[in-house]
PDB file of C-alpha atoms in Angstrom:
ATOM      1  CA  UNK A 500      18.894  -7.049   5.601  1.00  0.00           C
ATOM      2  CA  UNK A 501      15.609  -5.222   4.630  1.00  0.00           C
ATOM      3  CA  UNK A 502      15.312  -4.086   0.945  1.00  0.00           C
ATOM      4  CA  UNK A 503      14.332  -0.601   0.445  1.00  0.00           C
ATOM      5  CA  UNK A 504      13.826   0.028  -3.356  1.00  0.00           C
ATOM      6  CA  UNK A 505      13.585  -2.438  -6.401  1.00  0.00           C
ATOM      7  CA  UNK A 506      13.675  -1.924 -10.092  1.00  0.00           C
ATOM      8  CA  UNK A 507      12.774  -4.262 -13.069  1.00  0.00           C
ATOM      9  CA  UNK A 508      15.069  -5.051 -15.930  1.00  0.00           C
ATOM     10  CA  UNK A 509      13.741  -3.835 -19.354  1.00  0.00           C
ATOM     11  CA  UNK A 510      12.975  -7.265 -20.492  1.00  0.00           C
ATOM     12  CA  UNK A 511      10.892  -8.093 -17.322  1.00  0.00           C
ATOM     13  CA  UNK A 512      12.839 -11.089 -16.429  1.00  0.00           C
ATOM     14  CA  UNK A 513      14.823  -9.712 -13.354  1.00  0.00           C
ATOM     15  CA  UNK A 514      14.697  -7.461 -10.385  1.00  0.00           C
ATOM     16  CA  UNK A 515      17.448  -5.463  -8.778  1.00  0.00           C
ATOM     17  CA  UNK A 516      17.368  -4.043  -5.190  1.00  0.00           C
ATOM     18  CA  UNK A 517      19.281  -2.796  -2.268  1.00  0.00           C
ATOM     19  CA  UNK A 518      19.050  -2.027   1.394  1.00  0.00           C
ATOM     20  CA  UNK A 519      20.449   0.424   3.712  1.00  0.00           C
ATOM     21  CA  UNK A 520      21.523  -2.005   6.381  1.00  0.00           C
ATOM     22  CA  UNK A 521      24.076  -3.585   4.012  1.00  0.00           C
ATOM     23  CA  UNK A 522      24.412  -0.705   1.596  1.00  0.00           C
ATOM     24  CA  UNK A 523      27.531  -2.038  -0.104  1.00  0.00           C
ATOM     25  CA  UNK A 524      25.550  -4.832  -1.627  1.00  0.00           C
ATOM     26  CA  UNK A 525      23.069  -5.176  -4.612  1.00  0.00           C
ATOM     27  CA  UNK A 526      20.580  -8.024  -4.800  1.00  0.00           C
ATOM     28  CA  UNK A 527      19.863  -9.518  -8.245  1.00  0.00           C
ATOM     29  CA  UNK A 528      17.065 -12.094  -8.619  1.00  0.00           C
ATOM     30  CA  UNK A 529      14.936 -13.711 -11.356  1.00  0.00           C
ATOM     31  CA  UNK A 530      11.163 -12.615 -11.485  1.00  0.00           C
ATOM     32  CA  UNK A 531      10.228 -16.060 -10.023  1.00  0.00           C
ATOM     33  CA  UNK A 532      12.338 -15.645  -7.009  1.00  0.00           C
ATOM     34  CA  UNK A 533      15.163 -17.811  -8.147  1.00  0.00           C
ATOM     35  CA  UNK A 534      18.838 -17.277  -8.752  1.00  0.00           C
ATOM     36  CA  UNK A 535      19.339 -14.647  -5.934  1.00  0.00           C
ATOM     37  CA  UNK A 536      22.701 -13.228  -6.347  1.00  0.00           C
ATOM     38  CA  UNK A 537      24.553 -10.838  -4.173  1.00  0.00           C
ATOM     39  CA  UNK A 538      26.690  -8.305  -5.968  1.00  0.00           C
ATOM     40  CA  UNK A 539      29.147  -6.938  -3.269  1.00  0.00           C
ATOM     41  CA  UNK A 540      30.768  -3.624  -4.004  1.00  0.00           C
ATOM     42  CA  UNK A 541      33.844  -1.725  -2.489  1.00  0.00           C
ATOM     43  CA  UNK A 542      31.548   1.260  -2.055  1.00  0.00           C
ATOM     44  CA  UNK A 543      28.319   2.411  -0.477  1.00  0.00           C
ATOM     45  CA  UNK A 544      25.046   2.542  -2.425  1.00  0.00           C
ATOM     46  CA  UNK A 545      22.751   5.444  -1.467  1.00  0.00           C
ATOM     47  CA  UNK A 546      19.841   5.096  -4.145  1.00  0.00           C
ATOM     48  CA  UNK A 547      17.808   2.632  -6.268  1.00  0.00           C
ATOM     49  CA  UNK A 548      19.886   0.913  -8.805  1.00  0.00           C
ATOM     50  CA  UNK A 549      18.670   0.731 -12.317  1.00  0.00           C
ATOM     51  CA  UNK A 550      19.358  -1.569 -15.217  1.00  0.00           C
ATOM     52  CA  UNK A 551      20.996  -0.143 -18.416  1.00  0.00           C
ATOM     53  CA  UNK A 552      18.935  -0.301 -21.385  1.00  0.00           C
ATOM     54  CA  UNK A 553      20.550  -3.429 -22.627  1.00  0.00           C
ATOM     55  CA  UNK A 554      20.145  -5.038 -19.088  1.00  0.00           C
ATOM     56  CA  UNK A 555      23.998  -5.960 -19.306  1.00  0.00           C
ATOM     57  CA  UNK A 556      24.861  -3.594 -16.378  1.00  0.00           C
ATOM     58  CA  UNK A 557      23.617  -1.487 -13.558  1.00  0.00           C
ATOM     59  CA  UNK A 558      23.617   2.246 -12.777  1.00  0.00           C
ATOM     60  CA  UNK A 559      23.386   3.636  -9.224  1.00  0.00           C
ATOM     61  CA  UNK A 560      24.214   6.596  -7.036  1.00  0.00           C
ATOM     62  CA  UNK A 561      26.973   5.801  -4.549  1.00  0.00           C
ATOM     63  CA  UNK A 562      30.147   6.760  -2.875  1.00  0.00           C
ATOM     64  CA  UNK A 563      33.622   5.158  -2.391  1.00  0.00           C
ATOM     65  CA  UNK A 564      36.754   7.131  -3.125  1.00  0.00           C
ATOM     66  CA  UNK A 565      34.465   9.378  -5.262  1.00  0.00           C
ATOM     67  CA  UNK A 566      30.859   9.895  -5.268  1.00  0.00           C
ATOM     68  CA  UNK A 567      28.262  10.162  -8.024  1.00  0.00           C
ATOM     69  CA  UNK A 568      26.805   7.991 -10.620  1.00  0.00           C
ATOM     70  CA  UNK A 569      28.354   4.606 -11.113  1.00  0.00           C
ATOM     71  CA  UNK A 570      27.943   1.786 -13.679  1.00  0.00           C
ATOM     72  CA  UNK A 571      28.869  -1.780 -12.751  1.00  0.00           C
ATOM     73  CA  UNK A 572      28.562  -5.154 -14.514  1.00  0.00           C
ATOM     74  CA  UNK A 573      25.992  -7.774 -13.195  1.00  0.00           C
ATOM     75  CA  UNK A 574      28.737  -9.591 -11.689  1.00  0.00           C
ATOM     76  CA  UNK A 575      30.107  -6.695  -9.909  1.00  0.00           C
ATOM     77  CA  UNK A 576      32.994  -6.143 -12.326  1.00  0.00           C
ATOM     78  CA  UNK A 577      34.012  -3.123 -14.470  1.00  0.00           C
ATOM     79  CA  UNK A 578      32.714  -0.547 -12.065  1.00  0.00           C
ATOM     80  CA  UNK A 579      33.184   3.016 -13.305  1.00  0.00           C
ATOM     81  CA  UNK A 580      32.337   6.394 -12.290  1.00  0.00           C
ATOM     82  CA  UNK A 581      30.032   7.965 -14.974  1.00  0.00           C
ATOM     83  CA  UNK A 582      29.941  11.418 -13.388  1.00  0.00           C
ATOM     84  CA  UNK A 583      31.124  12.548  -9.920  1.00  0.00           C
ATOM     85  CA  UNK A 584      29.043  15.810 -10.078  1.00  0.00           C
ATOM     86  CA  UNK A 585      25.826  14.111  -9.752  1.00  0.00           C
ATOM     87  CA  UNK A 586      24.580  14.582  -6.151  1.00  0.00           C
ATOM     88  CA  UNK A 587      21.034  13.126  -6.107  1.00  0.00           C
ATOM     89  CA  UNK A 588      19.954   9.491  -6.258  1.00  0.00           C
ATOM     90  CA  UNK A 589      17.226  10.285  -8.857  1.00  0.00           C
ATOM     91  CA  UNK A 590      18.935  12.896 -11.067  1.00  0.00           C
ATOM     92  CA  UNK A 591      19.421  10.460 -14.070  1.00  0.00           C
ATOM     93  CA  UNK A 592      17.187   8.821 -16.623  1.00  0.00           C
ATOM     94  CA  UNK A 593      17.243   7.137 -20.070  1.00  0.00           C
ATOM     95  CA  UNK A 594      15.467   8.163 -23.063  1.00  0.00           C
ATOM     96  CA  UNK A 595      12.576   6.233 -24.281  1.00  0.00           C
ATOM     97  CA  UNK A 596      14.648   4.468 -26.895  1.00  0.00           C
ATOM     98  CA  UNK A 597      17.654   3.890 -24.558  1.00  0.00           C
ATOM     99  CA  UNK A 598      20.024   5.605 -26.824  1.00  0.00           C
ATOM    100  CA  UNK A 599      20.726   8.532 -24.449  1.00  0.00           C
ATOM    101  CA  UNK A 600      21.259   9.069 -20.563  1.00  0.00           C
ATOM    102  CA  UNK A 601      20.185  12.381 -19.141  1.00  0.00           C
ATOM    103  CA  UNK A 602      21.475  13.602 -15.860  1.00  0.00           C
ATOM    104  CA  UNK A 603      21.863  16.672 -13.740  1.00  0.00           C
ATOM    105  CA  UNK A 604      25.272  17.714 -12.466  1.00  0.00           C
ATOM    106  CA  UNK A 605      26.099  20.272  -9.874  1.00  0.00           C
ATOM    107  CA  UNK A 606      29.231  22.195 -10.289  1.00  0.00           C
ATOM    108  CA  UNK A 607      29.978  23.805  -6.892  1.00  0.00           C
ATOM    109  CA  UNK A 608      32.942  25.721  -8.192  1.00  0.00           C
ATOM    110  CA  UNK A 609      30.960  27.414 -10.894  1.00  0.00           C
ATOM    111  CA  UNK A 610      27.805  27.373  -8.881  1.00  0.00           C
ATOM    112  CA  UNK A 611      25.922  25.805 -11.874  1.00  0.00           C
ATOM    113  CA  UNK A 612      23.378  23.128 -12.282  1.00  0.00           C
ATOM    114  CA  UNK A 613      23.395  21.560 -15.710  1.00  0.00           C
ATOM    115  CA  UNK A 614      21.147  19.015 -17.446  1.00  0.00           C
ATOM    116  CA  UNK A 615      23.448  16.958 -19.690  1.00  0.00           C
ATOM    117  CA  UNK A 616      22.186  14.411 -22.170  1.00  0.00           C
ATOM    118  CA  UNK A 617      24.960  11.805 -23.193  1.00  0.00           C
ATOM    119  CA  UNK A 618      24.682   9.462 -26.033  1.00  0.00           C
ATOM    120  CA  UNK A 619      25.643   6.163 -24.568  1.00  0.00           C
ATOM    121  CA  UNK A 620      27.234   4.709 -27.542  1.00  0.00           C
ATOM    122  CA  UNK A 621      29.354   7.764 -28.991  1.00  0.00           C
ATOM    123  CA  UNK A 622      29.658   9.431 -25.477  1.00  0.00           C
ATOM    124  CA  UNK A 623      28.842  12.740 -27.196  1.00  0.00           C
ATOM    125  CA  UNK A 624      27.108  15.110 -24.775  1.00  0.00           C
ATOM    126  CA  UNK A 625      24.994  18.257 -25.110  1.00  0.00           C
ATOM    127  CA  UNK A 626      24.226  20.673 -22.397  1.00  0.00           C
ATOM    128  CA  UNK A 627      20.250  21.074 -22.484  1.00  0.00           C
ATOM    129  CA  UNK A 628      20.119  23.574 -19.775  1.00  0.00           C
ATOM    130  CA  UNK A 629      22.236  25.644 -17.114  1.00  0.00           C
ATOM    131  CA  UNK A 630      21.005  27.269 -14.007  1.00  0.00           C
ATOM    132  CA  UNK A 631      23.018  29.612 -11.667  1.00  0.00           C
ATOM    133  CA  UNK A 632      22.612  29.276  -7.975  1.00  0.00           C
ATOM    134  CA  UNK A 633      24.244  30.537  -4.757  1.00  0.00           C
ATOM    135  CA  UNK A 634      24.329  28.781  -1.322  1.00  0.00           C
ATOM    136  CA  UNK A 635      22.036  31.699  -0.054  1.00  0.00           C
ATOM    137  CA  UNK A 636      19.307  31.072  -2.493  1.00  0.00           C
ATOM    138  CA  UNK A 637      19.194  27.216  -2.934  1.00  0.00           C
ATOM    139  CA  UNK A 638      21.783  24.452  -3.593  1.00  0.00           C
ATOM    140  CA  UNK A 639      20.745  23.545  -7.136  1.00  0.00           C
ATOM    141  CA  UNK A 640      19.712  20.039  -6.318  1.00  0.00           C
ATOM    142  CA  UNK A 641      17.315  18.053  -8.501  1.00  0.00           C
ATOM    143  CA  UNK A 642      15.129  15.359  -6.911  1.00  0.00           C
ATOM    144  CA  UNK A 643      13.514  13.846 -10.000  1.00  0.00           C
ATOM    145  CA  UNK A 644      14.072  13.740 -13.842  1.00  0.00           C
ATOM    146  CA  UNK A 645      11.861  12.158 -16.362  1.00  0.00           C
ATOM    147  CA  UNK A 646      11.610  11.993 -20.324  1.00  0.00           C
ATOM    148  CA  UNK A 647       8.311  12.479 -22.095  1.00  0.00           C
ATOM    149  CA  UNK A 648       7.438   9.348 -24.029  1.00  0.00           C
ATOM    150  CA  UNK A 649       8.131  10.862 -27.372  1.00  0.00           C
ATOM    151  CA  UNK A 650      11.683  11.888 -26.332  1.00  0.00           C
ATOM    152  CA  UNK A 651      11.219  15.571 -27.015  1.00  0.00           C
ATOM    153  CA  UNK A 652      11.336  16.999 -23.416  1.00  0.00           C
ATOM    154  CA  UNK A 653      12.983  16.238 -20.152  1.00  0.00           C
ATOM    155  CA  UNK A 654      11.131  17.397 -16.962  1.00  0.00           C
ATOM    156  CA  UNK A 655      12.901  17.839 -13.763  1.00  0.00           C
ATOM    157  CA  UNK A 656      12.640  19.704 -10.623  1.00  0.00           C
ATOM    158  CA  UNK A 657      15.326  22.086  -9.249  1.00  0.00           C
ATOM    159  CA  UNK A 658      15.858  24.119  -6.066  1.00  0.00           C
ATOM    160  CA  UNK A 659      16.523  27.781  -7.269  1.00  0.00           C
ATOM    161  CA  UNK A 660      15.729  29.384  -3.938  1.00  0.00           C
ATOM    162  CA  UNK A 661      15.760  28.005  -0.274  1.00  0.00           C
ATOM    163  CA  UNK A 662      13.292  25.296  -0.220  1.00  0.00           C
ATOM    164  CA  UNK A 663      11.749  26.626  -3.403  1.00  0.00           C
ATOM    165  CA  UNK A 664      11.471  24.008  -6.091  1.00  0.00           C
ATOM    166  CA  UNK A 665      10.281  24.523  -9.641  1.00  0.00           C
ATOM    167  CA  UNK A 666       9.494  22.106 -12.456  1.00  0.00           C
ATOM    168  CA  UNK A 667      11.379  22.772 -15.520  1.00  0.00           C
ATOM    169  CA  UNK A 668      10.773  21.368 -19.216  1.00  0.00           C
ATOM    170  CA  UNK A 669      13.983  21.279 -21.325  1.00  0.00           C
ATOM    171  CA  UNK A 670      13.925  20.442 -25.017  1.00  0.00           C
ATOM    172  CA  UNK A 671      16.209  17.467 -25.602  1.00  0.00           C
ATOM    173  CA  UNK A 672      17.841  19.071 -28.633  1.00  0.00           C
ATOM    174  CA  UNK A 673      19.100  21.864 -26.286  1.00  0.00           C
ATOM    175  CA  UNK A 674      17.116  24.579 -27.891  1.00  0.00           C
ATOM    176  CA  UNK A 675      15.587  25.891 -24.771  1.00  0.00           C
ATOM    177  CA  UNK A 676      13.819  25.368 -21.387  1.00  0.00           C
ATOM    178  CA  UNK A 677      10.427  26.445 -19.878  1.00  0.00           C
ATOM    179  CA  UNK A 678       9.317  26.874 -16.288  1.00  0.00           C
ATOM    180  CA  UNK A 679       6.168  24.905 -15.953  1.00  0.00           C
ATOM    181  CA  UNK A 680       5.123  25.143 -12.241  1.00  0.00           C
ATOM    182  CA  UNK A 681       6.569  26.744  -9.255  1.00  0.00           C
ATOM    183  CA  UNK A 682       6.522  25.444  -5.632  1.00  0.00           C
ATOM    184  CA  UNK A 683       6.498  21.970  -7.239  1.00  0.00           C
ATOM    185  CA  UNK A 684       8.469  18.794  -6.770  1.00  0.00           C
ATOM    186  CA  UNK A 685       8.665  15.209  -8.048  1.00  0.00           C
ATOM    187  CA  UNK A 686       7.365  15.414 -11.715  1.00  0.00           C
ATOM    188  CA  UNK A 687       5.819  12.149 -12.944  1.00  0.00           C
ATOM    189  CA  UNK A 688       4.486  11.878 -16.575  1.00  0.00           C
ATOM    190  CA  UNK A 689       1.567   9.631 -17.469  1.00  0.00           C
ATOM    191  CA  UNK A 690       2.419   6.700 -19.730  1.00  0.00           C
ATOM    192  CA  UNK A 691       0.682   8.363 -22.631  1.00  0.00           C
ATOM    193  CA  UNK A 692       2.460  11.668 -22.163  1.00  0.00           C
ATOM    194  CA  UNK A 693      -0.747  13.707 -21.787  1.00  0.00           C
ATOM    195  CA  UNK A 694      -0.713  14.436 -17.942  1.00  0.00           C
ATOM    196  CA  UNK A 695       1.665  15.517 -15.258  1.00  0.00           C
ATOM    197  CA  UNK A 696       1.350  14.558 -11.631  1.00  0.00           C
ATOM    198  CA  UNK A 697       3.549  16.312  -9.107  1.00  0.00           C
ATOM    199  CA  UNK A 698       3.691  17.454  -5.578  1.00  0.00           C
ATOM    200  CA  UNK A 699       2.773  20.987  -4.736  1.00  0.00           C
ATOM    201  CA  UNK A 700       4.443  22.570  -1.793  1.00  0.00           C
ATOM    202  CA  UNK A 701       3.495  25.801  -0.111  1.00  0.00           C
ATOM    203  CA  UNK A 702       4.879  27.454   3.130  1.00  0.00           C
ATOM    204  CA  UNK A 703       2.833  26.689   6.117  1.00  0.00           C
ATOM    205  CA  UNK A 704       0.519  24.337   4.199  1.00  0.00           C
ATOM    206  CA  UNK A 705       0.429  20.503   3.877  1.00  0.00           C
ATOM    207  CA  UNK A 706       1.742  19.384   0.512  1.00  0.00           C
ATOM    208  CA  UNK A 707      -0.754  18.273  -2.203  1.00  0.00           C
ATOM    209  CA  UNK A 708      -0.771  15.847  -5.024  1.00  0.00           C
ATOM    210  CA  UNK A 709      -1.548  17.906  -8.220  1.00  0.00           C
ATOM    211  CA  UNK A 710      -2.474  16.852 -11.764  1.00  0.00           C
ATOM    212  CA  UNK A 711      -2.026  19.065 -14.784  1.00  0.00           C
ATOM    213  CA  UNK A 712      -2.578  18.844 -18.462  1.00  0.00           C
ATOM    214  CA  UNK A 713       1.099  18.377 -19.693  1.00  0.00           C
ATOM    215  CA  UNK A 714       0.389  19.097 -23.500  1.00  0.00           C
ATOM    216  CA  UNK A 715      -1.248  22.253 -22.629  1.00  0.00           C
ATOM    217  CA  UNK A 716       1.523  23.207 -20.101  1.00  0.00           C
ATOM    218  CA  UNK A 717       4.247  22.613 -22.667  1.00  0.00           C
ATOM    219  CA  UNK A 718       2.388  24.595 -25.400  1.00  0.00           C
ATOM    220  CA  UNK A 719       0.796  27.388 -23.567  1.00  0.00           C
ATOM    221  CA  UNK A 720       2.538  30.692 -22.608  1.00  0.00           C
ATOM    222  CA  UNK A 721      -0.059  31.126 -19.785  1.00  0.00           C
ATOM    223  CA  UNK A 722       0.036  29.364 -16.505  1.00  0.00           C
ATOM    224  CA  UNK A 723      -1.905  26.108 -16.221  1.00  0.00           C
ATOM    225  CA  UNK A 724      -4.042  25.502 -13.116  1.00  0.00           C
ATOM    226  CA  UNK A 725      -3.607  22.068 -11.844  1.00  0.00           C
ATOM    227  CA  UNK A 726      -6.169  19.713 -10.413  1.00  0.00           C
ATOM    228  CA  UNK A 727      -5.888  18.933  -6.708  1.00  0.00           C
ATOM    229  CA  UNK A 728      -5.995  15.093  -6.372  1.00  0.00           C
ATOM    230  CA  UNK A 729      -5.223  14.840  -2.611  1.00  0.00           C
ATOM    231  CA  UNK A 730      -3.930  16.497   0.390  1.00  0.00           C
ATOM    232  CA  UNK A 731      -0.719  14.832   1.496  1.00  0.00           C
ATOM    233  CA  UNK A 732       0.816  14.171   5.021  1.00  0.00           C
ATOM    234  CA  UNK A 733       2.720  17.373   6.512  1.00  0.00           C
ATOM    235  CA  UNK A 734       6.387  17.212   6.846  1.00  0.00           C
ATOM    236  CA  UNK A 735       8.013  14.837   9.425  1.00  0.00           C
ATOM    237  CA  UNK A 736      11.474  15.397  10.693  1.00  0.00           C
ATOM    238  CA  UNK A 737      11.746  18.139   8.045  1.00  0.00           C
ATOM    239  CA  UNK A 738      10.863  16.051   4.919  1.00  0.00           C
ATOM    240  CA  UNK A 739       7.799  15.567   2.951  1.00  0.00           C
ATOM    241  CA  UNK A 740       6.248  12.038   3.230  1.00  0.00           C
ATOM    242  CA  UNK A 741       6.088  11.590  -0.545  1.00  0.00           C
ATOM    243  CA  UNK A 742       9.436  11.040  -2.357  1.00  0.00           C
ATOM    244  CA  UNK A 743       8.179   9.281  -5.618  1.00  0.00           C
ATOM    245  CA  UNK A 744       5.011   9.332  -7.785  1.00  0.00           C
ATOM    246  CA  UNK A 745       4.252   6.390 -10.059  1.00  0.00           C
ATOM    247  CA  UNK A 746       1.515   5.820 -12.646  1.00  0.00           C
ATOM    248  CA  UNK A 747      -0.271   2.548 -13.043  1.00  0.00           C
ATOM    249  CA  UNK A 748       1.061   1.198 -16.490  1.00  0.00           C
TER     250      UNK A 748
END
């Protein structure tokens, strides 16, 4: 099988990966290539698995009898469904200190998209933001979610209208949200928390890689004009070529 996406453990000692040709299997390996372990599951994996903050278990988006976000031990045991209303492979992320898990759930009955922040020790949850949607003006999906390095904000994109994505900043104490950019997807925060890279999308135009001053965008009541870094390939088969933006550490 070929491997599609890979993630490091937090201690930098191991890698976890998966491949769509055998998507009921996770592959765990040491950083030097030794100790390859196949973790076979009674379900399908549909997105990049990630290590829990203590590196003792894995989280991934998948589907079996139910779908959503799952947690599983490194030996394939103790699998549990964390939330069955998560609908996207990248719609979850841990806080910088590893104490909280943020995820976006989509409630189809209530037609709501909710950003939830859960304490992974106490299981206490807060709803940091709620957005209403209808099937006619967008499906409420989120494609990317990130914490700022100081843990004060979570940035995520959400489809509020048909193929109309916006980037939202939510206060992690639940006190409010702010729309940062329209026609925007895939927010990616620089390691120092000063800059935001994202993909700008406009109808009948190729997407662009854009860069904005994140500190100013969070503080200002005025719109911030981004810098165009590069033009990106146009859509192929109905999807943008870019699905992830990463900064060099």
